């Protein structure tokens, strides 16, 4: 019988649910840390009236703190569903990688620097969050990454 090729969904077709059940705790931990740290920095920046706060001698603007806090809230919400967790980890890795590249390449960009914190500390924070997102992507798609016969093992026969 001929083999019919279908679009392969790495989350649904024969995926490893155990990896998600374990990876969900990484999302919950990330969410708690990001909500606490980002929420504290955002609150301090807004209470101070200057729109930024210094954390360990690093300038953290309110927008950067808000991004971290929002990522934390999204992590907590997405820990319940696998598709949402996969989408969040992919968006997190891509968005924060882009922010890292821009912040590493741009200096003295005027209002953008004040808004997003394009300095060494901000660049390092963006890189750490992007790497964590990439780790989550790798964790949530174990079969697609480790099984050499993965596409063939999920093809349907007529």
XYZ file of C-alpha atoms in Angstrom:
158
model
C 0.000 0.000 0.000
C 1.237 3.502 -0.720
C 2.355 5.630 2.157
C 0.439 8.842 2.639
C 2.482 11.660 4.091
C 0.705 13.872 6.569
C 1.675 16.975 8.408
C 3.425 15.829 11.536
C 2.530 17.463 14.808
C 5.489 16.953 17.152
C 3.285 17.489 20.174
C 0.381 15.182 19.362
C 1.709 12.211 17.398
C 3.322 9.721 19.744
C 4.878 12.373 21.898
C 6.522 11.785 25.212
C 4.030 12.899 27.862
C 6.493 12.163 30.647
C 8.817 14.862 29.299
C 5.999 17.400 29.498
C 4.985 16.337 32.988
C 8.553 16.890 34.154
C 9.091 19.994 32.035
C 5.926 21.546 33.448
C 7.742 22.019 36.759
C 10.470 23.983 34.965
C 7.742 26.249 33.586
C 6.178 26.648 37.024
C 9.560 27.433 38.597
C 10.366 29.899 35.822
C 6.967 31.508 36.257
C 7.340 31.937 40.007
C 10.859 33.374 39.769
C 9.976 35.696 36.873
C 6.759 36.954 38.494
C 8.505 37.637 41.796
C 11.642 39.228 40.326
C 9.930 41.089 37.479
C 7.017 42.154 39.642
C 9.336 43.460 42.364
C 11.498 45.364 39.865
C 8.428 46.765 38.091
C 6.868 47.869 41.369
C 10.087 49.507 42.562
C 10.576 51.252 39.212
C 7.047 52.639 39.207
C 7.084 53.625 42.892
C 10.440 55.346 42.487
C 8.978 57.534 39.751
C 12.091 57.307 37.588
C 10.884 54.404 35.448
C 13.843 52.202 36.335
C 15.462 50.491 39.289
C 18.995 49.323 40.012
C 19.252 45.621 40.818
C 22.747 44.452 41.795
C 24.165 47.580 40.154
C 22.331 46.846 36.885
C 19.917 49.393 35.407
C 16.524 47.673 34.922
C 13.859 49.752 33.120
C 10.193 49.260 33.926
C 9.495 47.835 30.440
C 12.182 45.166 30.855
C 10.829 44.275 34.301
C 7.332 44.152 32.831
C 8.480 41.787 30.057
C 9.982 39.439 32.631
C 6.875 39.575 34.840
C 4.568 38.986 31.842
C 6.699 36.027 30.744
C 6.362 34.644 34.266
C 2.584 34.976 34.237
C 2.419 33.336 30.810
C 4.656 30.502 32.060
C 2.332 29.810 34.974
C -0.714 29.825 32.703
C 0.944 27.668 30.025
C 2.114 25.013 32.477
C -1.364 23.504 32.301
C -1.457 22.645 28.578
C 1.256 21.134 26.454
C 0.485 23.040 23.246
C 0.500 26.339 25.111
C 3.778 25.431 26.814
C 5.368 24.562 23.473
C 4.167 27.812 21.930
C 5.376 29.846 24.900
C 8.820 28.257 24.914
C 9.253 28.853 21.182
C 8.115 32.466 21.426
C 10.232 33.018 24.539
C 13.373 31.661 22.907
C 12.822 33.669 19.712
C 11.735 36.959 21.284
C 14.412 37.126 23.945
C 17.092 35.992 21.476
C 16.075 38.876 19.214
C 16.173 41.280 22.161
C 19.616 39.949 23.101
C 21.017 40.406 19.584
C 19.638 43.931 19.322
C 20.804 44.907 22.800
C 24.274 43.493 22.167
C 24.585 45.321 18.842
C 23.050 48.669 19.749
C 24.560 51.175 22.127
C 23.340 54.689 22.860
C 20.097 54.205 20.977
C 18.350 56.979 22.838
C 14.769 56.215 23.838
C 15.044 52.519 22.964
C 17.937 52.069 25.355
C 16.007 53.744 28.142
C 12.928 51.665 27.333
C 14.417 48.169 26.932
C 17.671 48.421 28.892
C 20.202 47.938 26.131
C 23.269 47.616 28.329
C 25.517 44.732 29.379
C 23.282 43.629 32.248
C 20.149 43.770 30.122
C 21.869 41.841 27.334
C 22.896 39.122 29.778
C 19.358 38.892 31.167
C 17.886 38.598 27.664
C 20.414 35.885 26.782
C 19.690 33.869 29.939
C 15.933 33.982 29.313
C 16.423 33.022 25.635
C 18.602 30.046 26.583
C 15.999 28.937 29.138
C 13.360 29.101 26.398
C 15.563 27.002 24.113
C 16.049 24.433 26.890
C 12.280 24.228 27.264
C 11.857 23.707 23.509
C 14.380 20.876 23.619
C 12.676 19.391 26.680
C 9.156 19.519 25.244
C 10.079 17.887 21.906
C 12.262 14.953 22.982
C 11.032 12.401 20.479
C 11.338 14.749 17.524
C 14.947 15.441 18.492
C 16.181 12.036 19.645
C 14.391 9.463 17.486
C 16.145 9.163 14.094
C 13.082 7.435 12.640
C 10.627 9.914 14.117
C 9.001 11.121 10.870
C 8.682 7.583 9.550
C 7.297 6.307 12.846
C 4.350 8.682 12.732
C 3.437 8.350 9.042
C 0.081 6.812 8.363
C -0.513 3.989 5.958
C -3.685 3.779 3.896
